[in-house]
Tab-separated table of C-alpha atoms and ligand atoms in Angstrom:
chain	number	residue	atom	x	y	z
A	210	MET	CA	-7.750	2.934	-4.360
A	211	PRO	CA	-3.633	3.756	-4.462
A	212	CYS	CA	-2.352	3.305	-7.863
A	213	ASP	CA	0.516	1.486	-8.944
A	214	TYR	CA	2.179	3.639	-11.608
A	215	LYS	CA	4.643	0.922	-12.172
A	216	THR	CA	1.983	-1.022	-14.226
A	217	TYR	CA	1.211	2.539	-16.077
A	218	PRO	CA	2.869	3.593	-19.168
A	219	LEU	CA	6.031	5.859	-19.179
A	220	ASN	CA	4.347	8.687	-20.815
A	221	TRP	CA	1.218	8.381	-18.373
A	222	PHE	CA	1.639	11.888	-16.600
A	223	SER	CA	3.838	13.506	-19.584
A	224	GLU	CA	1.351	12.715	-22.377
A	225	ILE	CA	-1.603	10.696	-21.623
A	226	ARG	CA	-3.052	12.049	-18.498
A	227	LYS	CA	-2.679	15.321	-19.534
A	228	ALA	CA	-4.181	14.822	-23.047
A	229	ALA	CA	-7.320	13.412	-21.457
A	230	ILE	CA	-7.666	16.376	-19.300
A	231	ALA	CA	-7.501	18.661	-22.219
A	232	ARG	CA	-9.975	16.760	-23.957
A	233	ALA	CA	-12.416	16.991	-20.824
A	234	ASN	CA	-11.800	20.810	-20.925
A	235	ASN	CA	-10.202	20.690	-17.782
A	236	ALA	CA	-13.436	19.635	-15.838
A	237	CYS	CA	-14.772	16.373	-14.237
A	238	GLN	CA	-16.690	14.772	-16.944
A	239	ASP	CA	-19.644	13.812	-14.417
A	240	CYS	CA	-20.185	16.734	-12.448
A	241	GLY	CA	-18.383	19.641	-14.277
A	242	THR	CA	-16.051	20.857	-11.599
A	243	GLU	CA	-12.962	22.623	-12.624
A	244	ASN	CA	-9.727	21.197	-11.993
A	245	TYR	CA	-7.827	22.912	-9.091
A	246	SER	CA	-10.690	24.829	-8.323
A	247	LEU	CA	-11.791	25.791	-4.652
A	248	ARG	CA	-14.936	23.981	-3.447
A	249	TYR	CA	-17.058	23.728	-0.040
A	250	LEU	CA	-17.604	19.990	0.351
A	251	GLN	CA	-20.635	19.883	2.512
A	252	GLY	CA	-21.421	16.181	3.300
A	253	THR	CA	-20.660	14.222	-0.113
A	254	GLN	CA	-21.755	17.590	-2.291
A	255	PHE	CA	-19.649	20.337	-3.590
A	256	CYS	CA	-21.322	23.676	-2.692
A	257	THR	CA	-20.291	25.913	-5.754
A	258	ASN	CA	-19.889	29.545	-6.082
A	259	ASP	CA	-20.172	30.206	-2.150
A	260	SER	CA	-17.852	32.749	-0.561
A	261	PHE	CA	-16.145	31.704	2.716
A	262	LYS	CA	-18.700	33.920	4.382
A	263	GLN	CA	-21.724	32.165	3.125
A	264	ALA	CA	-20.370	28.780	3.693
A	265	GLN	CA	-19.329	29.828	7.305
A	266	HIS	CA	-23.025	31.443	7.652
A	267	ARG	CA	-24.402	28.068	6.187
A	268	ARG	CA	-22.292	26.111	8.559
A	269	TYR	CA	-23.659	28.224	11.454
A	270	GLU	CA	-27.269	27.908	10.267
A	271	SER	CA	-27.243	24.182	9.501
A	272	GLY	CA	-24.742	22.847	12.092
A	273	ILE	CA	-23.062	20.661	9.300
A	274	SER	CA	-19.398	21.518	8.781
A	275	ASP	CA	-17.894	22.449	4.969
A	276	VAL	CA	-14.533	21.630	4.211
A	277	LEU	CA	-12.739	23.593	1.991
A	278	THR	CA	-11.017	21.619	-0.654
A	279	ILE	CA	-9.297	22.047	-4.030
A	280	VAL	CA	-10.522	19.832	-6.509
A	281	VAL	CA	-7.825	17.682	-8.524
A	282	LEU	CA	-9.034	15.675	-11.180
A	283	THR	CA	-7.989	12.254	-11.908
A	284	VAL	CA	-8.227	9.948	-15.014
A	285	VAL	CA	-9.866	6.602	-14.466
A	286	HIS	CA	-9.551	3.807	-16.825
A	287	LEU	CA	-13.016	2.244	-17.183
A	288	ASP	CA	-11.820	-1.177	-17.704
A	289	SER	CA	-9.480	-1.041	-14.835
A	290	PHE	CA	-6.431	-1.887	-17.040
A	291	PRO	CA	-3.808	0.735	-16.729
A	292	MET	CA	-2.276	-0.149	-20.371
A	293	ASN	CA	-5.546	0.758	-22.241
A	294	ASN	CA	-5.432	4.256	-22.805
A	295	ALA	CA	-7.781	4.342	-25.529
A	296	PRO	CA	-9.628	7.888	-25.210
A	297	GLU	CA	-12.873	5.913	-25.104
A	298	ASN	CA	-11.542	3.922	-21.975
A	299	LEU	CA	-10.493	7.122	-20.124
A	300	ARG	CA	-12.697	9.182	-17.998
A	301	VAL	CA	-11.660	12.458	-16.087
A	302	LEU	CA	-13.193	12.601	-12.538
A	303	CYS	CA	-12.937	14.865	-9.531
A	304	LEU	CA	-12.084	12.348	-6.642
A	305	ARG	CA	-15.615	12.732	-5.383
A	306	CYS	CA	-16.852	11.189	-8.575
A	307	ALA	CA	-14.301	8.716	-9.061
A	308	ASN	CA	-14.894	7.611	-5.652
A	309	ARG	CA	-18.626	7.225	-5.928
A	310	ARG	CA	-17.911	5.105	-9.282
A	311	ASP	CA	-15.526	2.886	-7.650
A	312	ALA	CA	-17.763	2.361	-4.922
A	313	LYS	CA	-19.109	-0.891	-5.580
A	314	ARG	CA	-16.037	-2.489	-7.173
A	315	ARG	CA	-14.176	-1.723	-3.853
A	316	ALA	CA	-16.950	-3.168	-1.982
A	317	LYS	CA	-16.892	-6.469	-3.660
A	318	ILE	CA	-12.988	-6.639	-3.175
A	319	ARG	CA	-13.859	-5.929	0.558
A	320	LYS	CA	-16.225	-8.633	0.567
A	321	THR	CA	-13.903	-11.037	-1.370
A	322	LYS	CA	-11.210	-10.749	1.098
A	323	ARG	CA	-13.387	-11.152	4.089
A	324	LEU	CA	-14.474	-14.416	2.581
A	325	ASP	CA	-10.808	-15.294	1.729
A	326	ALA	CA	-9.870	-14.512	5.544
A	327	LEU	CA	-12.797	-16.624	6.469
A	328	GLU	CA	-12.045	-19.605	4.518
A	329	ALA	CA	-8.046	-19.563	5.930
A	330	ILE	CA	-9.299	-19.660	9.340
A	331	ALA	CA	-12.198	-21.925	8.616
A	332	PRO	CA	-12.007	-23.988	5.514
A	333	SER	CA	-13.976	-26.659	6.821
A	334	LEU	CA	-17.132	-24.044	7.210
A	335	PRO	CA	-18.406	-24.196	3.754
A	336	LEU	CA	-21.837	-23.549	4.772
A	337	VAL	CA	-21.035	-20.315	6.888
A	338	THR	CA	-19.074	-19.183	3.775
A	339	SER	CA	-22.118	-19.646	1.307
A	340	ILE	CA	-24.510	-17.962	4.009
A	341	ILE	CA	-22.140	-15.129	4.049
A	342	THR	CA	-21.901	-15.049	0.112
A	343	LYS	CA	-25.417	-14.300	0.146
A	344	LEU	CA	-25.446	-11.308	2.510
B	1060	LIG	ZN1	-17.108	15.266	-10.108
């Protein structure tokens, strides 16, 4: 989900984010992948230590395409409040791990938006809404 940096403190990039990444030793706190490292992304997994030739060979053998990607670390707020920058509330993650952690919350938001849209279209159908909520 895109960040609205207007809700972040002014020293977010210059101090808070940098300090969090330094505390995490410049690596994802979930999978250990280093910031700005090159990785092949195979499916949802990073394949580390592969040369370009190895990745090409694996692609040929498996038929699964690898995507060469640059890992960029992000700093997430565990409680989702950008003004709570206590070190224990910040976690440094690669985008793959951040997306994995955030998937449940995003699914919940999508479901809420669908229900809101349904209620706007058919406010007199609470039964339908309750059935969908249970799905
Ligand atoms: Zn990671």
